[in-house]
Amino acid sequence: MGENGPLRLGIPVQSSVHEALLSRDWQVPYRSRDQNVATVRSLLQNYASNHDLLVPDIFLWGPQDRKQQEFSTKITWEHLRPKEENKSWFPAVWFKNAVPKHSFNFWVANLDRLPVNARLAQWSPHLSPLCTFCSDHEESRDHMLITCVFATEIWNLLFRHLDIYPIQFQSWNDLILWLLEPISSGKSSLLRKLASQAAVYLIWRERNNRSHDAPATPPDILFKQLDRLIKDILLARRLKKGCLSLLSLWLSFG
């Protein structure tokens, strides 16, 4: 009806529904040459005939197919953020007793959203896309965290400490599959995940430190930091269910 709608309908713009509806009839001109006015009156009459004006108004909350009188935060959230299928990698990223900052960093890496040099070079052509560690290959997530000689040394030291035959990961997906595979007797899936996420976190931190001109940390020294970090993590969780024996297990491997 536009800005002149109240004038064409004969209903003041500040009117309430109660004021515009009298004895089950809308106060809209019966006769009007304006086809829009006639259409509006017809629609309003149909609406009024289907509603009992003596029944108090009620508020209905929720999406069209799930309206109810009580507001539900859960239904609203599910409508705004529909659930997706469970991701196969979920148990390798989010698990009980994980270190939040390690899991978050690992999650970002899993989504391939880390600001590695190859990605940054696309935004700033003057930046080198080469690896911060070896300068021989383009710095992608898979190269920096998995196949670079620096990362490979860290992983080999970790495998040796966990009493695992060294695995040559070829991609990030190989790491995820390894974290999800069944564990043999005497091993710990939780310890494997905690150590792997801590390793990824320290490799990424070392990369950032070098990018900001900090002194380079050799792989063997970085692994000593990893060893200390794992011990601190396990000490902090020693009283939690499922973590009691992890510290002694980590020490026995070493």
XYZ file of N, CA and C in Angstrom:
762
model
N 0.819 -1.208 0.000
C 0.000 0.000 0.000
C 0.858 1.266 0.000
N 2.117 1.160 0.374
C 3.009 2.309 0.327
C 2.797 3.267 1.481
N 3.423 4.428 1.389
C 3.344 5.417 2.467
C 1.930 5.965 2.635
N 1.130 5.958 1.561
C -0.236 6.485 1.633
C -1.241 5.424 2.066
N -0.744 4.265 2.493
C -1.642 3.183 2.887
C -2.646 3.572 3.950
N -2.214 4.198 5.077
C -3.185 4.593 6.109
C -4.278 5.515 5.567
N -3.900 6.439 4.683
C -4.882 7.358 4.112
C -5.862 6.623 3.206
N -5.358 5.718 2.380
C -6.209 4.984 1.434
C -7.129 4.006 2.151
N -6.674 3.476 3.294
C -7.488 2.523 4.048
C -8.396 3.203 5.065
N -8.092 4.454 5.373
C -8.887 5.157 6.371
C -8.570 4.728 7.788
N -7.390 4.177 8.005
C -6.968 3.726 9.332
C -5.726 4.516 9.727
N -5.782 5.293 10.821
C -4.598 6.062 11.242
C -3.386 5.155 11.433
N -2.220 5.673 11.111
C -1.010 4.867 11.138
C -0.677 4.354 12.537
N -1.115 5.068 13.575
C -0.823 4.665 14.951
C -1.888 3.744 15.542
N -2.861 3.346 14.754
C -3.958 2.522 15.265
C -3.474 1.136 15.657
N -4.129 0.585 16.682
C -3.870 -0.802 17.059
C -4.831 -1.704 16.295
N -4.585 -2.999 16.351
C -5.488 -3.949 15.694
C -6.885 -3.830 16.291
N -6.941 -3.643 17.607
C -8.234 -3.530 18.279
C -9.028 -2.337 17.748
N -8.349 -1.239 17.480
C -9.024 -0.040 16.985
C -9.439 -0.180 15.529
N -8.704 -0.990 14.782
C -9.025 -1.158 13.361
C -10.054 -2.247 13.116
N -10.385 -3.014 14.153
C -11.305 -4.136 14.008
C -12.448 -3.955 14.990
N -13.668 -3.854 14.475
C -14.831 -3.604 15.317
C -15.918 -4.615 14.988
N -16.354 -5.352 16.018
C -17.416 -6.353 15.832
C -17.094 -7.297 14.684
N -15.921 -7.801 14.705
C -15.455 -8.796 13.729
C -15.399 -8.235 12.309
N -15.330 -6.920 12.174
C -15.258 -6.336 10.839
C -14.180 -5.262 10.826
N -13.353 -5.292 9.806
C -12.268 -4.327 9.685
C -12.799 -2.985 9.190
N -12.272 -1.920 9.746
C -12.690 -0.571 9.382
C -11.995 -0.114 8.095
N -12.284 -0.851 7.023
C -11.722 -0.551 5.706
C -12.884 -0.221 4.776
N -12.763 0.810 3.936
C -13.878 1.210 3.056
C -14.468 0.032 2.281
N -15.842 -0.057 2.331
C -16.502 -1.133 1.588
C -16.345 -0.929 0.092
N -16.550 0.307 -0.315
C -16.514 0.605 -1.739
C -15.293 1.471 -2.037
N -14.502 0.998 -2.908
C -13.309 1.755 -3.293
C -12.920 1.369 -4.707
N -12.575 2.362 -5.489
C -12.107 2.081 -6.846
C -10.661 1.587 -6.849
N -10.033 1.703 -5.687
C -8.643 1.246 -5.560
C -8.636 -0.279 -5.398
N -8.130 -0.961 -6.408
C -8.119 -2.420 -6.382
C -7.305 -2.969 -5.215
N -6.238 -2.270 -4.849
C -5.416 -2.716 -3.726
C -6.189 -2.673 -2.411
N -6.993 -1.613 -2.227
C -7.802 -1.497 -1.016
C -8.817 -2.630 -0.950
N -9.449 -2.934 -2.097
C -10.430 -4.019 -2.141
C -9.776 -5.363 -1.826
N -8.567 -5.553 -2.333
C -7.858 -6.810 -2.085
C -7.498 -6.948 -0.614
N -6.998 -5.854 -0.014
C -6.643 -5.873 1.402
C -7.869 -6.170 2.256
N -9.007 -5.537 1.928
C -10.229 -5.774 2.709
C -10.658 -7.236 2.619
N -10.562 -7.807 1.424
C -10.949 -9.209 1.244
C -10.068 -10.136 2.079
N -8.766 -9.865 2.070
C -7.841 -10.694 2.845
C -8.080 -10.549 4.341
N -8.344 -9.322 4.796
C -8.568 -9.089 6.216
C -9.866 -9.725 6.689
N -10.885 -9.718 5.840
C -12.153 -10.347 6.215
C -11.983 -11.851 6.407
N -11.222 -12.451 5.532
C -10.960 -13.885 5.671
C -10.206 -14.174 6.963
N -9.278 -13.287 7.311
C -8.501 -13.466 8.538
C -9.399 -13.354 9.762
N -10.257 -12.350 9.775
C -11.120 -12.123 10.933
C -12.100 -13.259 11.137
N -12.583 -13.845 10.042
C -13.588 -14.903 10.155
C -13.011 -16.181 10.749
N -11.700 -16.318 10.707
C -11.056 -17.530 11.205
C -10.491 -17.376 12.606
N -10.733 -16.258 13.249
C -10.148 -16.015 14.563
C -11.215 -15.553 15.552
N -11.173 -16.124 16.718
C -12.091 -15.749 17.787
C -11.513 -14.545 18.517
N -12.174 -13.414 18.388
C -11.642 -12.174 18.955
C -11.747 -12.134 20.476
N -12.514 -13.044 21.057
C -12.661 -13.047 22.504
C -11.560 -13.839 23.198
N -10.795 -14.584 22.421
C -9.701 -15.369 22.992
C -8.463 -14.483 23.129
N -7.823 -14.473 24.302
C -6.624 -13.625 24.477
C -5.525 -13.987 23.472
N -4.788 -13.001 23.062
C -3.663 -13.241 22.154
C -2.577 -14.038 22.869
N -1.863 -14.840 22.118
C -0.730 -15.588 22.661
C 0.474 -15.375 21.752
N 1.654 -15.492 22.339
C 2.887 -15.402 21.571
C 3.357 -16.807 21.230
N 3.749 -17.006 19.990
C 4.307 -18.278 19.556
C 5.745 -18.053 19.128
N 6.638 -18.905 19.631
C 8.065 -18.764 19.359
C 8.558 -19.938 18.521
N 9.572 -19.662 17.736
C 10.226 -20.751 17.013
C 10.028 -20.675 15.516
N 10.688 -21.566 14.772
C 10.534 -21.601 13.317
C 9.119 -22.019 12.933
N 8.781 -21.880 11.663
C 7.418 -22.074 11.195
C 6.848 -23.441 11.562
N 7.673 -24.474 11.503
C 7.172 -25.830 11.738
C 7.305 -26.286 13.194
N 7.817 -25.420 14.069
C 8.012 -25.830 15.467
C 7.620 -24.714 16.440
N 6.542 -24.013 16.157
C 6.131 -22.911 17.017
C 5.543 -23.440 18.327
N 5.877 -22.765 19.424
C 5.348 -23.130 20.724
C 5.272 -21.887 21.596
N 4.504 -21.986 22.689
C 4.273 -20.808 23.518
C 5.480 -20.435 24.372
N 6.324 -21.406 24.701
C 7.515 -21.122 25.498
C 8.735 -20.976 24.596
N 9.524 -19.947 24.866
C 10.721 -19.715 24.061
C 11.780 -20.758 24.398
N 12.358 -21.356 23.372
C 13.388 -22.380 23.561
C 14.694 -21.911 22.928
N 15.708 -21.741 23.775
C 17.022 -21.372 23.255
C 17.571 -22.476 22.363
N 17.334 -23.727 22.744
C 17.838 -24.863 21.976
C 17.256 -24.886 20.569
N 15.923 -24.745 20.461
C 15.279 -24.767 19.147
C 15.746 -23.593 18.304
N 15.884 -22.425 18.939
C 16.341 -21.240 18.207
C 17.752 -21.447 17.677
N 18.634 -21.988 18.530
C 20.019 -22.232 18.116
C 20.078 -23.249 16.974
N 19.303 -24.324 17.090
C 19.315 -25.349 16.050
C 18.767 -24.820 14.733
N 17.838 -23.855 14.824
C 17.297 -23.261 13.597
C 18.318 -22.335 12.945
N 19.025 -21.558 13.777
C 20.013 -20.619 13.245
C 21.290 -21.327 12.808
N 21.655 -22.401 13.522
C 22.870 -23.151 13.212
C 22.518 -24.633 13.040
N 21.998 -25.011 11.872
C 21.581 -26.412 11.661
C 22.741 -27.377 11.888
N 22.423 -28.529 12.465
C 23.439 -29.538 12.724
C 23.909 -30.169 11.420
N 25.194 -30.460 11.366
C 25.748 -31.188 10.237
C 26.056 -32.619 10.669
N 26.373 -33.433 9.691
C 26.766 -34.802 9.998
C 28.068 -34.791 10.803
N 28.207 -35.755 11.699
C 29.446 -35.866 12.474
C 30.643 -36.059 11.551
N 31.711 -35.347 11.844
C 32.923 -35.442 11.038
C 33.764 -36.631 11.497
N 34.335 -37.324 10.539
C 35.141 -38.504 10.878
C 36.365 -38.130 11.707
N 36.871 -36.898 11.527
C 38.081 -36.478 12.230
C 37.800 -35.970 13.646
N 36.544 -35.852 14.016
C 36.180 -35.235 15.295
C 36.932 -35.828 16.494
N 36.988 -37.170 16.652
C 37.671 -37.730 17.835
C 39.162 -37.426 17.897
N 39.771 -37.101 16.752
C 41.198 -36.785 16.748
C 41.459 -35.338 17.155
N 40.430 -34.510 17.084
C 40.590 -33.079 17.367
C 40.027 -32.709 18.736
N 38.807 -33.140 18.991
C 38.126 -32.792 20.243
C 37.915 -34.054 21.066
N 38.491 -34.098 22.238
C 38.371 -35.268 23.096
C 38.531 -34.846 24.557
N 38.052 -35.688 25.446
C 38.110 -35.397 26.880
C 39.557 -35.325 27.355
N 39.826 -34.366 28.237
C 41.150 -34.127 28.838
C 42.154 -33.497 27.871
N 41.679 -33.015 26.731
C 42.572 -32.327 25.794
C 42.969 -30.961 26.360
N 44.053 -30.408 25.849
C 44.479 -29.051 26.210
C 43.773 -28.086 25.252
N 42.930 -27.181 25.751
C 42.115 -26.343 24.869
C 42.886 -25.620 23.770
N 44.001 -24.960 24.108
C 44.720 -24.202 23.077
C 45.373 -25.128 22.063
N 45.757 -26.332 22.487
C 46.324 -27.296 21.544
C 45.241 -27.818 20.604
N 44.073 -28.128 21.166
C 42.968 -28.624 20.342
C 42.501 -27.566 19.354
N 42.436 -26.316 19.813
C 41.991 -25.248 18.912
C 42.975 -25.067 17.763
N 44.257 -25.027 18.087
C 45.278 -24.887 17.051
C 45.227 -26.075 16.084
N 45.025 -27.274 16.624
C 44.945 -28.485 15.809
C 43.715 -28.444 14.906
N 42.613 -27.928 15.437
C 41.371 -27.794 14.661
C 41.557 -26.828 13.489
N 42.186 -25.690 13.755
C 42.451 -24.722 12.686
C 43.352 -25.347 11.624
N 44.363 -26.092 12.073
C 45.247 -26.780 11.129
C 44.475 -27.820 10.327
N 43.581 -28.543 10.985
C 42.798 -29.564 10.299
C 41.912 -28.963 9.216
N 41.420 -27.756 9.458
C 40.613 -27.057 8.454
C 41.481 -26.390 7.393
N 42.795 -26.503 7.560
C 43.760 -25.876 6.652
C 43.574 -24.360 6.606
N 43.434 -23.762 7.786
C 43.242 -22.316 7.884
C 44.432 -21.603 8.524
N 45.507 -22.312 8.784
C 46.679 -21.645 9.348
C 47.258 -20.665 8.330
N 47.679 -19.479 8.775
C 48.251 -18.495 7.847
C 49.686 -18.839 7.458
N 49.842 -19.918 6.729
C 51.173 -20.338 6.275
C 51.637 -19.422 5.148
N 52.927 -19.480 4.827
C 53.493 -18.555 3.844
C 52.844 -18.670 2.470
N 52.490 -19.896 2.066
C 51.862 -20.066 0.755
C 50.544 -19.306 0.685
N 49.809 -19.278 1.773
C 48.543 -18.540 1.813
C 48.789 -17.031 1.893
N 49.732 -16.630 2.739
C 50.021 -15.203 2.895
C 50.543 -14.590 1.607
N 51.318 -15.363 0.842
C 51.887 -14.854 -0.408
C 50.807 -14.549 -1.443
N 49.653 -15.192 -1.319
C 48.557 -14.908 -2.243
C 47.975 -13.526 -1.991
N 48.068 -13.067 -0.746
C 47.557 -11.744 -0.402
C 48.621 -10.666 -0.566
N 49.871 -11.030 -0.305
C 50.979 -10.072 -0.394
C 52.080 -10.665 -1.263
N 52.086 -10.345 -2.545
C 53.047 -10.944 -3.487
C 54.509 -10.743 -3.101
N 54.814 -9.729 -2.280
C 56.209 -9.489 -1.913
C 56.708 -10.486 -0.869
N 55.792 -11.250 -0.242
C 56.186 -12.249 0.752
C 56.597 -13.545 0.070
N 57.615 -14.184 0.616
C 58.079 -15.456 0.056
C 57.153 -16.591 0.488
N 56.766 -17.464 -0.445
C 55.911 -18.602 -0.083
C 56.704 -19.789 0.459
N 58.048 -19.662 0.530
C 58.882 -20.798 0.924
C 58.786 -21.090 2.422
N 59.088 -22.326 2.761
C 59.001 -22.814 4.141
C 59.949 -22.047 5.058
N 59.460 -21.679 6.217
C 60.265 -20.957 7.203
C 61.404 -21.814 7.730
N 61.218 -23.129 7.761
C 62.223 -24.033 8.315
C 63.314 -24.405 7.312
N 62.909 -24.855 6.123
C 63.893 -25.400 5.176
C 64.159 -24.512 3.967
N 63.246 -23.621 3.642
C 63.380 -22.708 2.490
C 63.530 -23.444 1.159
N 63.161 -24.716 1.128
C 63.290 -25.496 -0.107
C 61.954 -25.758 -0.786
N 60.884 -25.702 -0.024
C 59.563 -26.015 -0.566
C 58.565 -24.940 -0.159
N 57.473 -24.882 -0.902
C 56.401 -23.955 -0.553
C 55.823 -24.340 0.805
N 55.599 -23.344 1.637
C 55.124 -23.616 2.993
C 53.607 -23.791 3.012
N 53.176 -25.020 2.819
C 51.773 -25.387 2.996
C 51.615 -26.019 4.373
N 50.395 -26.270 4.759
C 50.172 -26.939 6.045
C 50.835 -28.308 6.069
N 50.602 -29.110 5.020
C 51.125 -30.472 4.996
C 52.650 -30.493 5.012
N 53.255 -29.563 4.284
C 54.719 -29.540 4.268
C 55.271 -29.115 5.621
N 54.786 -27.996 6.131
C 55.353 -27.434 7.358
C 55.186 -28.368 8.558
N 54.013 -28.983 8.698
C 53.719 -29.785 9.885
C 53.984 -31.275 9.710
N 54.154 -31.723 8.467
C 54.249 -33.167 8.234
C 55.529 -33.586 7.520
N 55.799 -33.023 6.345
C 56.871 -33.562 5.494
C 58.167 -32.772 5.513
N 58.184 -31.577 6.083
C 59.430 -30.810 6.174
C 60.440 -31.584 7.032
N 61.710 -31.462 6.707
C 62.740 -32.193 7.457
C 62.707 -31.830 8.940
N 62.368 -30.582 9.241
C 62.289 -30.158 10.641
C 61.155 -30.893 11.345
N 59.965 -30.894 10.737
C 58.818 -31.577 11.336
C 59.055 -33.080 11.412
N 59.675 -33.644 10.371
C 59.934 -35.086 10.353
C 60.812 -35.506 11.525
N 61.806 -34.687 11.847
C 62.666 -35.001 12.999
C 61.874 -35.015 14.299
N 60.985 -34.059 14.447
C 60.156 -34.005 15.656
C 59.283 -35.254 15.753
N 58.648 -35.622 14.639
C 57.774 -36.801 14.651
C 58.572 -38.074 14.929
N 59.750 -38.181 14.355
C 60.568 -39.379 14.598
C 60.982 -39.492 16.066
N 61.334 -38.356 16.661
C 61.671 -38.361 18.088
C 60.461 -38.754 18.937
N 59.287 -38.280 18.519
C 58.068 -38.626 19.248
C 57.750 -40.114 19.112
N 57.874 -40.646 17.893
C 57.629 -42.081 17.686
C 58.584 -42.924 18.537
N 59.835 -42.511 18.559
C 60.834 -43.242 19.330
C 60.482 -43.222 20.821
N 60.013 -42.061 21.284
C 59.659 -41.945 22.697
C 58.434 -42.793 23.028
N 57.491 -42.888 22.077
C 56.279 -43.678 22.292
C 56.487 -45.151 21.976
N 57.732 -45.503 21.643
C 58.059 -46.889 21.305
C 57.244 -47.370 20.102
N 57.179 -46.489 19.093
C 56.448 -46.791 17.860
C 57.431 -46.777 16.698
N 57.286 -47.739 15.806
C 58.144 -47.755 14.623
C 57.872 -46.491 13.816
N 58.917 -45.738 13.424
C 58.721 -44.470 12.713
C 57.790 -44.602 11.511
N 56.850 -43.674 11.432
C 55.879 -43.646 10.337
C 56.191 -42.449 9.451
N 56.229 -42.671 8.162
C 56.482 -41.580 7.228
C 55.144 -41.031 6.725
N 54.634 -40.038 7.450
C 53.398 -39.402 7.000
C 53.650 -38.685 5.678
N 52.708 -38.819 4.751
C 52.809 -38.120 3.477
C 51.870 -36.920 3.400
N 50.924 -36.868 4.304
C 49.952 -35.773 4.294
C 49.336 -35.625 5.678
N 48.608 -34.546 5.856
C 47.898 -34.318 7.114
C 46.880 -35.425 7.359
N 46.236 -35.871 6.305
C 45.235 -36.924 6.447
C 45.844 -38.204 7.020
N 47.105 -38.480 6.684
C 47.783 -39.656 7.252
C 47.882 -39.545 8.774
N 48.169 -38.341 9.255
C 48.246 -38.117 10.701
C 46.890 -38.362 11.355
N 45.824 -37.833 10.746
C 44.480 -38.008 11.300
C 44.109 -39.487 11.354
N 44.382 -40.215 10.284
C 44.061 -41.647 10.249
C 44.845 -42.409 11.316
N 46.090 -42.009 11.532
C 46.915 -42.659 12.557
C 46.346 -42.420 13.951
N 45.855 -41.211 14.191
C 45.278 -40.895 15.497
C 43.961 -41.628 15.737
N 43.286 -42.002 14.664
C 41.983 -42.658 14.792
C 42.065 -44.177 14.792
N 43.212 -44.725 14.428
C 43.298 -46.178 14.321
C 43.314 -46.830 15.703
N 42.864 -48.091 15.799
C 42.845 -48.793 17.094
C 44.243 -48.883 17.701
N 44.295 -48.859 19.025
C 45.556 -48.901 19.755
C 45.798 -50.306 20.294
N 47.024 -50.771 20.143
C 47.370 -52.093 20.659
C 47.494 -52.064 22.178
N 47.500 -53.224 22.780
C 47.600 -53.337 24.235
C 48.888 -52.683 24.745
N 48.780 -51.977 25.863
C 49.942 -51.321 26.452
C 50.171 -49.922 25.931
N 49.359 -49.492 24.960
C 49.474 -48.140 24.421
C 48.290 -47.315 24.909
N 48.302 -46.038 24.622
C 47.216 -45.161 25.047
C 46.831 -44.228 23.913
N 45.563 -44.299 23.512
C 45.061 -43.406 22.471
C 45.100 -41.958 22.945
N 44.741 -41.729 24.214
C 44.749 -40.368 24.754
C 46.155 -39.791 24.753
N 47.136 -40.573 25.162
C 48.518 -40.094 25.188
C 48.995 -39.766 23.779
N 48.632 -40.587 22.826
C 49.012 -40.338 21.431
C 48.417 -39.026 20.939
N 47.154 -38.769 21.258
C 46.496 -37.543 20.806
C 47.078 -36.317 21.505
N 47.280 -36.424 22.820
C 47.855 -35.297 23.562
C 49.234 -34.932 23.030
N 50.061 -35.946 22.789
C 51.422 -35.699 22.311
C 51.419 -35.127 20.902
N 50.545 -35.630 20.043
C 50.496 -35.157 18.656
C 50.017 -33.718 18.580
N 48.989 -33.388 19.356
C 48.501 -32.010 19.339
C 49.533 -31.056 19.923
N 50.245 -31.505 20.951
C 51.303 -30.670 21.525
C 52.435 -30.472 20.525
N 52.768 -31.524 19.766
C 53.834 -31.420 18.761
C 53.455 -30.423 17.676
N 52.222 -30.512 17.187
C 51.754 -29.572 16.159
C 51.774 -28.146 16.698
N 51.353 -27.984 17.942
C 51.343 -26.657 18.557
C 52.754 -26.076 18.640
N 53.729 -26.878 19.084
C 55.101 -26.380 19.237
C 55.762 -26.117 17.886
N 55.476 -26.949 16.894
C 56.035 -26.709 15.555
C 55.500 -25.392 15.005
N 54.202 -25.173 15.173
C 53.597 -23.927 14.680
C 54.138 -22.724 15.449
N 54.315 -22.865 16.759
C 54.864 -21.765 17.557
C 56.299 -21.460 17.141
N 57.091 -22.504 16.889
C 58.470 -22.302 16.450
C 58.507 -21.595 15.102
N 57.600 -21.967 14.232
C 57.532 -21.304 12.921
C 57.241 -19.813 13.097
N 56.290 -19.480 13.980
C 55.957 -18.077 14.217
C 57.120 -17.328 14.856
N 57.813 -17.974 15.779
C 58.965 -17.331 16.417
C 60.036 -16.985 15.389
N 60.322 -17.931 14.501
C 61.336 -17.666 13.478
C 60.879 -16.586 12.505
N 59.586 -16.534 12.233
C 59.062 -15.509 11.328
C 59.232 -14.115 11.905
N 59.339 -14.046 13.233
C 59.526 -12.755 13.898
C 60.951 -12.612 14.437
N 61.879 -13.272 13.748
C 63.317 -13.110 13.987
C 63.788 -13.603 15.355
N 63.067 -14.529 15.951
C 63.545 -15.133 17.201
C 64.606 -16.177 16.875
N 65.502 -16.483 17.803
C 66.529 -17.507 17.547
C 65.889 -18.857 17.227
N 66.492 -19.582 16.291
C 65.965 -20.885 15.885
C 66.221 -21.932 16.962
N 65.222 -22.760 17.211
C 65.351 -23.861 18.171
C 65.556 -25.161 17.410
N 66.658 -25.883 17.631
C 66.896 -27.154 16.940
C 65.825 -28.185 17.306
N 65.590 -29.172 16.436
C 64.559 -30.185 16.707
C 64.736 -30.912 18.032
N 65.988 -31.258 18.396
C 66.184 -32.005 19.640
C 65.831 -31.168 20.865
N 66.111 -29.866 20.795
C 65.761 -28.976 21.909
C 64.245 -28.780 21.963
N 63.635 -28.658 20.780
C 62.184 -28.498 20.737
C 61.491 -29.741 21.298
N 62.079 -30.916 21.030
C 61.468 -32.128 21.568
C 61.598 -32.175 23.089
N 62.692 -31.650 23.636
C 62.821 -31.577 25.094
C 61.714 -30.690 25.675
N 61.388 -29.610 24.946
C 60.278 -28.759 25.372
C 58.959 -29.529 25.308
N 58.824 -30.345 24.254
C 57.630 -31.173 24.114
C 57.528 -32.179 25.262
N 58.640 -32.794 25.600
C 58.676 -33.762 26.700
C 58.249 -33.105 28.009
N 58.786 -31.922 28.284
C 58.432 -31.198 29.500
C 56.951 -30.800 29.482
N 56.474 -30.392 28.318
C 55.079 -29.979 28.178
C 54.130 -31.145 28.443
N 54.436 -32.313 27.878
C 53.599 -33.492 28.097
C 53.581 -33.875 29.572
N 54.735 -33.825 30.224
C 54.794 -34.148 31.655
C 53.916 -33.195 32.463
N 53.970 -31.906 32.137
C 53.148 -30.928 32.851
C 51.660 -31.192 32.618
N 51.312 -31.523 31.370
C 49.909 -31.818 31.042
C 49.412 -33.017 31.840
N 50.224 -34.063 31.889
C 49.817 -35.288 32.582
C 49.803 -35.112 34.096
N 50.731 -34.313 34.610
C 50.720 -34.027 36.049
C 49.448 -33.286 36.450
N 49.028 -32.354 35.609
C 47.820 -31.575 35.901
C 46.559 -32.429 35.829
N 46.629 -33.560 35.120
C 45.451 -34.414 34.935
C 45.571 -35.755 35.651
N 46.537 -35.890 36.517
C 46.826 -37.201 37.103
C 45.671 -37.741 37.945
N 44.826 -36.855 38.477
C 43.716 -37.306 39.313
C 42.428 -37.510 38.520
N 42.464 -37.219 37.235
C 41.267 -37.378 36.414
C 41.149 -38.811 35.913
N 39.910 -39.223 35.727
C 39.649 -40.588 35.293
C 40.300 -40.847 33.938
N 40.999 -41.944 33.840
C 41.645 -42.321 32.586
C 43.031 -41.749 32.408
N 43.476 -40.901 33.353
C 44.784 -40.249 33.213
C 45.791 -40.699 34.269
N 45.346 -41.524 35.196
C 46.185 -41.872 36.341
C 47.510 -42.504 35.936
N 47.471 -43.383 34.961
C 48.680 -44.138 34.591
C 49.448 -43.529 33.420
N 48.941 -42.430 32.851
C 49.563 -41.891 31.636
C 50.960 -41.341 31.889
N 51.164 -40.693 33.031
C 52.481 -40.123 33.312
C 53.531 -41.229 33.425
N 53.215 -42.277 34.171
C 54.172 -43.388 34.292
C 54.390 -44.068 32.944
N 53.343 -44.113 32.111
C 53.479 -44.699 30.779
C 54.412 -43.855 29.918
N 54.243 -42.529 29.974
C 55.110 -41.629 29.216
C 56.563 -41.753 29.686
N 56.755 -41.823 30.996
C 58.108 -41.943 31.542
C 58.731 -43.294 31.206
N 57.921 -44.338 31.172
C 58.463 -45.666 30.849
C 58.926 -45.743 29.403
N 58.229 -45.024 28.516
C 58.649 -44.996 27.112
C 59.990 -44.290 26.983
N 60.152 -43.193 27.752
C 61.371 -42.413 27.644
C 62.584 -43.171 28.141
